[in-house]
Amino acid sequence: MIANLTNTAGNLALQLLRFVGGMTMLAREMWYSIWLRPFYPFLIIEQMYQIGVRSLSLVAATALSTGMVMALQFGYGLQKFGGKLYVPKVVALSLIRELGPVFTSLMLAGRVGAGITAEIGSMNVTQQIDAIRALGTSPIKKIVIPRVLACLIVLPLLTVLANFIGVLGGMFIGMSELGIDAQFFYQKAAYTVTLTDFSVGIAKTFFFAGFISIVGCYFGMNTTGGTQGVGIATTKSVVTASILIVISDFFLTKFFWILERWL
Amino acid sequence: MAVIEVKNFAKSFDKKVVHRNVNFQVKKGECMGLIGGSGSGKSVILRSLIGLEKPNSGMVNVLGDDITQFTEKELVPVRKRVAYVFQGGALFDSMSVADNLSYPLIEHTTLSPSEIKSIVEETLQSFGLSGSEKIMPANLSGGMQKRVGLARAIILEPEVILYDEPTAGLDPFNTKKIQEKILELKEKGVTSILVTHDMPSAFAVCDKMALLLNGVIAAEGTRSELEFKKGSVMEKFINGDEF
């Protein structure tokens, strides 16, 4: 039994090392290639459309629902203690600092991360990645870099939109369910949220965008085993990106609190 | 002079030894058929000739350069001169037929869009694929996909072409079309290696054949040389006998 446990632990450690090593190698290769010609700006724009514009409805629905639910929960909860008037502050602050960036990133990890892995994985198993190389071009430049850059550009923008829609959702519930005046809601929210709160939330999304896109590309580029392999890689990609977002969020929050105190 | 030279080539995947010591040469304008059982590593050798795989040891000399230690960047000039025809065509499924053919021209030439368009049209016409410019690869038949794959591979007019089972799974009409194209390219002086299980096609287009068996080239020679060797491994392989 102990031998089995050691074996399993050893295998897991090996897999983890392989994953970390593979991701590092991919990121390193990307970093060196990004500065070299040729550049493909149209591919980045196309990916921005695929990743950003086509995720708008999902992000908007999630943000709206989150804002509304939070306002409702805090509204009814705080009402008992006469703290209903704190709802705008709590909703705006938690959305902009934490929930907006994290929920938007998790949604994108599901939609975009899965899409990236499935697309690249299918290309891999049908030898299209090999064809890119055989035709004297780089899959890193043609496939990986446009997706990573597009993700780094659009995720912060989507988060700004999600924050706005979330607060609007909270405001709507404040008005319709809690009897809080819209003007009051806006004033309290605007007074509470500082530029630092907003910046910290957005800064986190750059890390999350990196996790989603690089993990998606890594699993796609390493897909083996035909269509079944594509399915497995896609699941792994979404799970890994989501876990990385959730875990890193804690450390990033801690890091930014320290940074804020320091500055 | 040998355009392709493989010397002491050895390759393993994890603990499985696929090639122990492979040696062969292909001269300029020659077409060599590389045959062998399934899983014998024919495609791996072909992939190594364009740097898609790296051998564990040995030398792979292509057009005068030992490419075994080449980086991806160093391989680019080699890949412009050596074309690889993939078994399934490996067409980019997000691009139309015309875009697939334009891809190498856009990447490696300074031709204008109108010049590229005219080259693409000409190439498609020579493959009997006129009018298929806007079709997406998913809507093409297997035979058409292979022909488009071949058309894309030769559009930069390479000096060497590596064919990975170009006629596998094709009907006699498409097989003949591909054979004719390979012969046409051979007449133009293109050096080529044909990996195949399709013996009639191999005999129709190849100047010489090499049999890959147990990680080495077990037999090699021209068609006439091989036909005289009755009872040899090559004859047994071709006839499907046990050896």
Coordinates of C-alpha atoms in Angstrom, one line a residue:
Chain A
M1 CA 0.0 0.0 0.0
I2 CA 2.8 2.4 0.9
A3 CA 4.5 1.5 -2.3
N4 CA 1.3 2.3 -4.2
L5 CA 0.9 5.6 -2.5
T6 CA 4.5 6.5 -3.1
N7 CA 4.1 5.5 -6.8
T8 CA 0.9 7.6 -7.2
A9 CA 2.5 10.6 -5.4
G10 CA 5.6 10.2 -7.6
N11 CA 3.5 10.1 -10.8
L12 CA 1.5 13.2 -9.7
A13 CA 4.7 15.1 -8.9
L14 CA 6.2 14.1 -12.3
Q15 CA 3.0 15.3 -14.1
L16 CA 3.1 18.5 -12.2
L17 CA 6.7 19.1 -13.1
R18 CA 6.1 18.2 -16.7
F19 CA 3.2 20.7 -16.8
V20 CA 5.2 23.5 -15.1
G21 CA 8.2 22.8 -17.3
G22 CA 6.1 22.7 -20.5
M23 CA 4.3 25.9 -19.6
T24 CA 7.5 27.7 -18.8
M25 CA 9.1 26.5 -22.1
L26 CA 6.0 27.7 -24.1
A27 CA 6.0 31.1 -22.3
R28 CA 9.8 31.4 -22.9
E29 CA 9.5 30.5 -26.6
M30 CA 6.6 32.9 -26.9
W31 CA 8.6 35.7 -25.2
Y32 CA 11.5 35.3 -27.7
S33 CA 9.2 35.0 -30.8
I34 CA 7.0 37.9 -30.0
W35 CA 9.7 40.4 -30.9
L36 CA 10.7 38.7 -34.2
R37 CA 9.3 39.4 -37.6
P38 CA 6.9 38.6 -39.2
F39 CA 4.1 40.1 -37.1
Y40 CA 0.5 39.1 -37.6
P41 CA -1.7 42.0 -36.4
F42 CA -4.7 40.8 -38.3
L43 CA -4.6 37.5 -36.5
I44 CA -4.6 39.3 -33.1
I45 CA -7.6 41.4 -34.2
E46 CA -9.4 38.3 -35.4
Q47 CA -8.8 36.6 -32.0
M48 CA -9.9 39.7 -30.2
Y49 CA -13.2 39.4 -32.0
Q50 CA -13.4 35.6 -31.3
I51 CA -12.4 36.0 -27.6
G52 CA -13.8 39.4 -26.7
V53 CA -16.8 40.3 -28.8
R54 CA -18.2 36.7 -28.9
S55 CA -18.0 36.5 -25.1
L56 CA -19.9 39.8 -24.5
S57 CA -23.3 38.2 -23.9
L58 CA -21.9 35.6 -21.5
V59 CA -19.9 38.1 -19.5
A60 CA -22.8 40.6 -19.4
A61 CA -25.3 38.0 -18.2
T62 CA -22.9 36.7 -15.5
A63 CA -22.1 40.2 -14.3
L64 CA -25.7 41.3 -14.3
S65 CA -26.8 38.3 -12.4
T66 CA -24.0 38.6 -9.9
G67 CA -24.7 42.2 -9.2
M68 CA -28.4 41.6 -8.8
V69 CA -28.0 38.5 -6.5
M70 CA -25.5 40.3 -4.3
A71 CA -27.7 43.4 -3.9
L72 CA -30.6 41.1 -3.0
Q73 CA -28.7 39.0 -0.5
F74 CA -27.0 41.9 1.2
G75 CA -30.1 43.9 1.1
Y76 CA -32.2 41.4 2.9
G77 CA -29.4 40.4 5.2
L78 CA -28.4 43.9 6.2
Q79 CA -32.1 45.1 6.4
K80 CA -32.4 43.1 9.7
F81 CA -29.7 45.3 11.3
G82 CA -30.8 48.5 9.6
G83 CA -27.8 48.4 7.3
K84 CA -29.6 48.5 4.0
L85 CA -28.0 51.8 3.1
Y86 CA -24.6 50.0 3.0
V87 CA -25.7 47.8 0.1
P88 CA -24.3 50.2 -2.7
K89 CA -20.9 50.3 -1.0
V90 CA -20.7 46.5 -0.4
V91 CA -21.9 45.6 -3.9
A92 CA -19.7 48.0 -5.7
L93 CA -16.6 47.3 -3.8
S94 CA -16.9 43.5 -3.9
L95 CA -17.8 43.5 -7.5
I96 CA -15.0 45.8 -8.7
R97 CA -12.2 44.5 -6.4
E98 CA -13.0 40.8 -6.5
L99 CA -16.1 39.3 -8.1
G100 CA -16.0 41.1 -11.5
P101 CA -12.5 40.1 -12.4
V102 CA -12.8 36.5 -11.0
F103 CA -16.2 35.7 -12.4
T104 CA -15.3 37.2 -15.8
S105 CA -12.1 35.2 -15.9
L106 CA -13.8 32.0 -14.9
M107 CA -16.4 32.5 -17.6
L108 CA -13.6 33.1 -20.1
A109 CA -11.7 30.1 -18.9
G110 CA -14.7 28.0 -19.7
R111 CA -15.6 29.5 -23.0
V112 CA -12.3 30.7 -24.4
G113 CA -9.9 28.3 -22.7
A114 CA -11.9 25.3 -23.9
G115 CA -12.2 26.9 -27.4
I116 CA -8.5 27.5 -27.7
T117 CA -7.6 24.0 -26.5
A118 CA -10.2 22.3 -28.7
E119 CA -9.2 24.3 -31.8
I120 CA -5.4 23.8 -31.4
G121 CA -5.8 20.2 -30.2
S122 CA -7.9 19.4 -33.3
M123 CA -5.2 21.1 -35.5
N124 CA -2.6 19.1 -33.7
V125 CA -4.2 15.7 -34.2
T126 CA -5.0 16.4 -37.9
Q127 CA -1.3 17.5 -38.5
Q128 CA -2.2 21.1 -39.2
I129 CA 0.4 22.3 -36.6
D130 CA 3.0 20.1 -38.3
A131 CA 1.9 21.6 -41.7
I132 CA 2.4 25.1 -40.3
R133 CA 6.0 24.1 -39.4
A134 CA 6.6 22.1 -42.6
L135 CA 5.6 25.2 -44.6
G136 CA 8.4 27.2 -42.9
T137 CA 6.2 29.1 -40.4
S138 CA 6.0 29.1 -36.7
P139 CA 2.9 27.8 -34.8
I140 CA 4.0 29.9 -31.9
K141 CA 3.7 33.1 -34.0
K142 CA 0.6 32.0 -36.0
I143 CA -1.3 30.3 -33.2
V144 CA -0.1 31.0 -29.7
I145 CA 0.9 34.6 -29.7
P146 CA -2.3 36.0 -31.3
R147 CA -4.4 34.1 -28.8
V148 CA -2.4 35.1 -25.8
L149 CA -2.1 38.8 -26.8
A150 CA -5.8 38.9 -27.6
C151 CA -6.7 37.5 -24.3
L152 CA -4.4 40.0 -22.5
I153 CA -6.1 42.8 -24.3
V154 CA -9.8 41.8 -24.1
L155 CA -10.0 40.3 -20.6
P156 CA -9.4 43.6 -18.8
L157 CA -11.8 45.3 -21.1
L158 CA -14.5 42.7 -20.5
T159 CA -13.9 43.1 -16.8
V160 CA -14.5 46.8 -17.0
L161 CA -17.7 46.1 -18.8
A162 CA -18.7 43.4 -16.3
N163 CA -18.0 45.7 -13.3
F164 CA -20.2 48.4 -14.9
I165 CA -23.1 46.0 -15.7
G166 CA -22.8 44.3 -12.3
V167 CA -23.2 47.6 -10.4
L168 CA -26.1 48.5 -12.7
G169 CA -27.7 45.2 -11.8
G170 CA -27.2 45.9 -8.1
M171 CA -28.6 49.4 -8.6
F172 CA -31.7 48.0 -10.3
I173 CA -32.4 45.6 -7.5
G174 CA -31.7 48.4 -5.0
M175 CA -34.4 50.5 -6.6
S176 CA -37.0 47.8 -7.3
E177 CA -36.6 45.5 -4.3
L178 CA -34.9 47.5 -1.5
G179 CA -36.3 51.0 -2.2
I180 CA -32.9 52.6 -2.5
D181 CA -32.8 55.6 -4.7
A182 CA -30.7 55.3 -7.9
Q183 CA -29.0 58.6 -7.3
F184 CA -28.1 57.6 -3.8
F185 CA -26.8 54.2 -5.0
Y186 CA -24.6 55.8 -7.6
Q187 CA -23.2 58.4 -5.2
K188 CA -22.4 55.9 -2.5
A189 CA -20.8 53.4 -5.0
A190 CA -18.8 56.2 -6.7
Y191 CA -17.7 57.6 -3.3
T192 CA -16.6 54.2 -2.0
V193 CA -14.7 52.7 -4.9
T194 CA -11.3 54.3 -5.4
L195 CA -9.0 54.2 -8.4
T196 CA -6.8 51.8 -6.5
D197 CA -9.7 49.4 -6.0
F198 CA -10.5 49.5 -9.7
S199 CA -6.9 49.2 -10.7
V200 CA -6.3 46.2 -8.4
G201 CA -9.2 44.4 -9.9
I202 CA -8.1 45.1 -13.5
A203 CA -4.4 44.2 -12.7
K204 CA -5.5 40.8 -11.6
T205 CA -7.1 40.1 -15.0
F206 CA -3.7 40.3 -16.8
F207 CA -2.5 37.4 -14.7
F208 CA -5.8 35.5 -15.3
A209 CA -5.7 36.2 -19.0
G210 CA -2.2 34.8 -19.1
F211 CA -3.3 31.6 -17.3
I212 CA -6.3 31.1 -19.5
S213 CA -4.5 31.6 -22.8
I214 CA -1.2 29.9 -22.1
V215 CA -2.8 26.9 -20.4
G216 CA -5.2 26.6 -23.3
C217 CA -2.4 26.8 -25.9
Y218 CA -0.2 24.4 -23.9
F219 CA -2.8 21.7 -23.6
G220 CA -3.8 22.2 -27.3
M221 CA -0.3 21.9 -28.6
N222 CA 0.3 18.8 -26.5
T223 CA -2.9 17.0 -27.5
T224 CA -2.4 13.4 -28.5
G225 CA -4.8 10.5 -29.1
G226 CA -7.2 11.7 -31.7
T227 CA -10.7 13.2 -30.9
Q228 CA -10.8 11.6 -27.5
G229 CA -7.5 13.3 -26.7
V230 CA -9.0 16.6 -27.7
G231 CA -11.8 16.1 -25.3
I232 CA -9.4 15.2 -22.5
A233 CA -7.1 18.1 -23.2
T234 CA -10.1 20.5 -23.3
T235 CA -11.3 19.3 -19.9
K236 CA -7.8 19.5 -18.4
S237 CA -7.4 23.0 -19.8
V238 CA -10.6 24.4 -18.3
V239 CA -10.0 22.7 -14.9
T240 CA -6.3 23.9 -14.7
A241 CA -7.1 27.4 -15.8
S242 CA -10.0 27.7 -13.3
I243 CA -7.9 26.3 -10.4
L244 CA -5.0 28.6 -11.3
I245 CA -7.4 31.6 -11.3
V246 CA -9.0 30.7 -8.0
I247 CA -5.7 29.9 -6.2
S248 CA -3.7 32.8 -7.7
D249 CA -6.6 35.2 -6.8
F250 CA -5.8 34.7 -3.1
F251 CA -2.1 35.4 -3.5
L252 CA -2.7 38.3 -5.8
T253 CA -5.2 39.8 -3.4
K254 CA -2.7 39.4 -0.6
F255 CA 0.1 40.8 -2.8
F256 CA -1.9 43.9 -3.8
W257 CA -3.0 44.6 -0.2
I258 CA 0.7 44.6 0.8
L259 CA 1.5 46.8 -2.1
E260 CA -1.3 49.2 -1.3
R261 CA 0.0 49.5 2.3
W262 CA 3.5 50.0 1.1
L263 CA 2.6 52.7 -1.3
Chain B
M1 CA 25.4 13.8 -55.9
A2 CA 23.1 12.8 -53.0
V3 CA 20.5 15.4 -52.2
I4 CA 19.3 13.4 -49.2
E5 CA 21.6 11.3 -47.1
V6 CA 20.6 9.5 -43.9
K7 CA 23.5 7.9 -41.9
N8 CA 23.4 5.8 -38.8
F9 CA 19.9 7.1 -38.0
A10 CA 18.6 5.9 -34.7
K11 CA 15.3 6.9 -33.0
S12 CA 13.4 5.7 -30.0
F13 CA 10.1 6.7 -28.4
D14 CA 10.4 6.2 -24.6
K15 CA 11.7 2.7 -24.4
K16 CA 10.6 1.5 -27.8
V17 CA 13.4 1.4 -30.3
V18 CA 12.0 2.2 -33.8
H19 CA 15.2 2.8 -35.8
R20 CA 18.5 1.1 -34.9
N21 CA 20.7 2.1 -37.8
V22 CA 19.1 3.4 -41.0
N23 CA 21.3 4.4 -43.9
F24 CA 20.3 5.5 -47.4
Q25 CA 20.9 8.1 -50.1
V26 CA 18.7 9.7 -52.7
K27 CA 20.3 11.4 -55.7
K28 CA 19.2 14.5 -57.5
G29 CA 16.0 13.9 -59.5
E30 CA 15.6 10.4 -58.1
C31 CA 12.4 9.1 -56.6
M32 CA 12.9 6.6 -53.8
G33 CA 10.0 4.4 -52.4
L34 CA 10.3 3.8 -48.7
I35 CA 8.2 0.8 -47.8
G36 CA 7.7 -1.3 -44.7
G37 CA 5.1 -2.7 -42.3
S38 CA 2.8 -0.5 -40.3
G39 CA 4.6 1.1 -37.4
S40 CA 8.0 0.4 -38.9
G41 CA 8.8 4.1 -38.7
K42 CA 8.7 5.2 -42.3
S43 CA 6.8 8.4 -41.5
V44 CA 9.2 9.2 -38.7
I45 CA 12.1 9.1 -41.1
L46 CA 10.2 11.3 -43.5
R47 CA 9.4 13.8 -40.7
S48 CA 13.0 13.8 -39.7
L49 CA 14.0 14.9 -43.2
I50 CA 12.2 18.2 -42.6
G51 CA 13.0 18.6 -39.0
L52 CA 9.6 17.7 -37.6
E53 CA 11.4 14.9 -35.6
K54 CA 14.9 14.8 -34.2
P55 CA 16.9 11.5 -34.3
N56 CA 18.5 10.3 -31.1
S57 CA 21.7 9.8 -33.1
G58 CA 23.0 9.8 -36.7
M59 CA 23.0 12.3 -39.5
V60 CA 20.3 13.6 -41.7
N61 CA 21.8 15.5 -44.6
V62 CA 19.3 17.5 -46.7
L63 CA 20.5 19.6 -49.6
G64 CA 24.0 19.7 -48.2
D65 CA 23.2 20.5 -44.6
D66 CA 23.1 18.2 -41.6
I67 CA 19.8 19.4 -40.2
T68 CA 19.8 17.2 -37.0
Q69 CA 20.9 20.1 -34.8
F70 CA 19.1 22.9 -36.6
T71 CA 16.8 25.2 -34.6
E72 CA 13.3 25.9 -35.9
K73 CA 14.6 29.2 -37.3
E74 CA 17.5 27.5 -39.1
L75 CA 15.1 25.0 -40.6
V76 CA 13.0 27.7 -42.3
P77 CA 15.2 27.9 -45.4
V78 CA 15.3 24.1 -45.7
R79 CA 11.5 23.9 -45.4
K80 CA 11.2 26.4 -48.3
R81 CA 13.1 24.0 -50.5
V82 CA 11.7 20.7 -49.2
A83 CA 8.0 20.1 -49.3
Y84 CA 6.1 17.6 -47.2
V85 CA 2.8 16.1 -48.5
F86 CA 0.9 14.9 -45.4
Q87 CA -1.1 11.7 -45.4
G88 CA -4.5 13.4 -44.7
G89 CA -3.6 16.6 -46.6
A90 CA -3.4 18.5 -43.3
L91 CA -5.2 21.4 -44.9
F92 CA -6.0 24.4 -42.6
D93 CA -9.7 23.8 -42.0
S94 CA -10.4 27.5 -41.1
M95 CA -9.2 28.5 -44.6
S96 CA -10.6 28.0 -48.0
V97 CA -8.8 26.0 -50.7
A98 CA -7.4 29.2 -52.3
D99 CA -6.3 30.5 -48.9
N100 CA -4.5 27.2 -48.2
L101 CA -2.6 27.5 -51.4
S102 CA -1.9 31.2 -50.9
Y103 CA -0.4 30.5 -47.5
P104 CA 3.2 29.6 -48.5
L105 CA 3.2 32.4 -51.1
I106 CA 2.1 35.0 -48.7
E107 CA 4.6 33.8 -46.1
H108 CA 7.7 33.4 -48.2
T109 CA 7.3 35.6 -51.3
T110 CA 6.8 39.3 -52.0
L111 CA 4.2 38.7 -54.7
S112 CA 1.2 41.0 -55.0
P113 CA -2.3 39.6 -54.1
S114 CA -3.2 39.5 -57.8
E115 CA 0.0 37.6 -58.7
I116 CA -0.8 35.1 -55.9
K117 CA -4.3 34.7 -57.1
S118 CA -3.2 33.9 -60.6
I119 CA -0.6 31.4 -59.4
V120 CA -3.2 29.7 -57.2
E121 CA -5.7 29.5 -60.1
E122 CA -3.1 28.1 -62.4
T123 CA -2.0 25.5 -59.8
L124 CA -5.6 24.4 -59.1
Q125 CA -6.2 24.1 -62.8
S126 CA -3.2 21.9 -63.2
F127 CA -4.6 19.6 -60.5
G128 CA -8.0 19.5 -62.1
L129 CA -9.5 21.5 -59.2
S130 CA -10.6 24.7 -61.0
G131 CA -13.6 26.3 -59.4
S132 CA -12.8 25.0 -55.9
E133 CA -11.1 28.1 -54.7
K134 CA -13.8 29.1 -52.2
I135 CA -14.6 25.6 -50.9
M136 CA -13.6 24.8 -47.3
P137 CA -11.5 21.7 -46.8
A138 CA -14.3 20.0 -44.8
N139 CA -16.5 20.0 -47.9
L140 CA -13.9 18.3 -50.1
S141 CA -13.7 14.6 -50.8
G142 CA -10.6 12.7 -49.5
G143 CA -9.1 12.6 -52.9
M144 CA -9.6 16.3 -53.5
Q145 CA -8.1 17.1 -50.1
K146 CA -5.0 15.1 -50.9
R147 CA -4.7 16.9 -54.3
V148 CA -5.0 20.3 -52.6
G149 CA -2.4 19.2 -50.0
L150 CA -0.1 18.3 -52.8
A151 CA -0.8 21.5 -54.7
R152 CA -0.1 23.5 -51.5
A153 CA 3.2 21.6 -51.0
I154 CA 4.5 22.3 -54.5
I155 CA 3.4 25.8 -55.0
L156 CA 6.8 27.2 -53.9
E157 CA 8.4 24.9 -56.5
P158 CA 10.5 22.9 -54.0
E159 CA 13.6 20.9 -54.9
V160 CA 12.6 17.9 -52.8
I161 CA 9.2 16.5 -52.1
L162 CA 8.4 14.0 -49.3
Y163 CA 5.2 12.1 -49.9
D164 CA 3.6 10.4 -46.9
E165 CA 1.2 7.8 -48.3
P166 CA -0.3 10.2 -51.0
T167 CA -2.5 7.5 -52.5
A168 CA -3.7 5.8 -49.3
G169 CA -7.5 5.3 -49.3
L170 CA -8.0 6.8 -52.7
D171 CA -10.1 5.5 -55.6
P172 CA -8.3 4.5 -58.8
F173 CA -9.1 7.8 -60.5
N174 CA -7.6 9.9 -57.7
T175 CA -4.7 7.5 -57.3
K176 CA -3.9 7.9 -61.0
K177 CA -4.1 11.7 -60.8
I178 CA -1.7 11.7 -57.9
Q179 CA 0.7 9.3 -59.7
E180 CA 0.6 11.4 -62.8
K181 CA 1.5 14.5 -60.8
I182 CA 4.4 12.8 -59.0
L183 CA 5.7 11.6 -62.4
E184 CA 5.3 15.1 -63.8
L185 CA 7.3 16.6 -60.9
K186 CA 9.9 13.9 -61.3
E187 CA 10.4 14.8 -64.9
K188 CA 11.0 18.4 -63.9
G189 CA 14.0 17.1 -61.8
V190 CA 12.4 17.1 -58.4
T191 CA 14.0 14.7 -55.9
S192 CA 11.4 12.8 -53.9
I193 CA 10.8 10.1 -51.3
L194 CA 7.5 8.2 -51.4
V195 CA 6.3 6.4 -48.2
T196 CA 3.6 4.1 -49.3
H197 CA 1.9 0.7 -48.9
D198 CA 0.5 1.0 -52.4
M199 CA 2.9 -1.1 -54.3
P200 CA 1.5 -0.5 -57.8
S201 CA 1.9 3.2 -57.3
A202 CA 5.4 2.7 -55.9
F203 CA 6.5 0.7 -58.9
A204 CA 4.9 3.2 -61.3
V205 CA 6.8 6.2 -60.0
C206 CA 9.9 5.1 -58.0
D207 CA 13.4 4.7 -59.4
K208 CA 14.4 2.6 -56.4
M209 CA 12.9 1.1 -53.3
A210 CA 14.1 0.7 -49.7
L211 CA 12.4 -1.7 -47.3
L212 CA 12.5 -0.7 -43.6
L213 CA 12.4 -3.7 -41.4
N214 CA 13.3 -4.0 -37.7
G215 CA 14.8 -0.6 -37.6
V216 CA 17.2 -0.9 -40.5
I217 CA 17.0 -0.8 -44.3
A218 CA 16.7 -4.5 -45.0
A219 CA 16.8 -4.3 -48.8
E220 CA 17.4 -1.5 -51.3
G221 CA 17.6 -1.4 -55.0
T222 CA 16.1 -0.5 -58.3
R223 CA 13.0 -2.3 -59.5
S224 CA 15.0 -4.5 -61.9
E225 CA 17.6 -5.3 -59.2
L226 CA 14.9 -6.3 -56.8
E227 CA 13.0 -8.4 -59.3
F228 CA 16.0 -10.6 -59.8
K229 CA 16.2 -11.3 -56.1
K230 CA 13.7 -14.1 -55.8
G231 CA 13.0 -15.2 -52.3
S232 CA 14.4 -12.0 -50.8
V233 CA 12.7 -10.1 -47.9
M234 CA 11.6 -7.5 -50.4
E235 CA 9.8 -10.1 -52.6
K236 CA 8.3 -11.6 -49.5
F237 CA 7.1 -8.2 -48.2
I238 CA 5.6 -7.3 -51.6
N239 CA 3.8 -10.6 -51.9
G240 CA 2.6 -10.4 -48.3
D241 CA 4.5 -13.5 -47.3
E242 CA 5.8 -14.1 -43.8
F243 CA 9.4 -13.3 -43.1

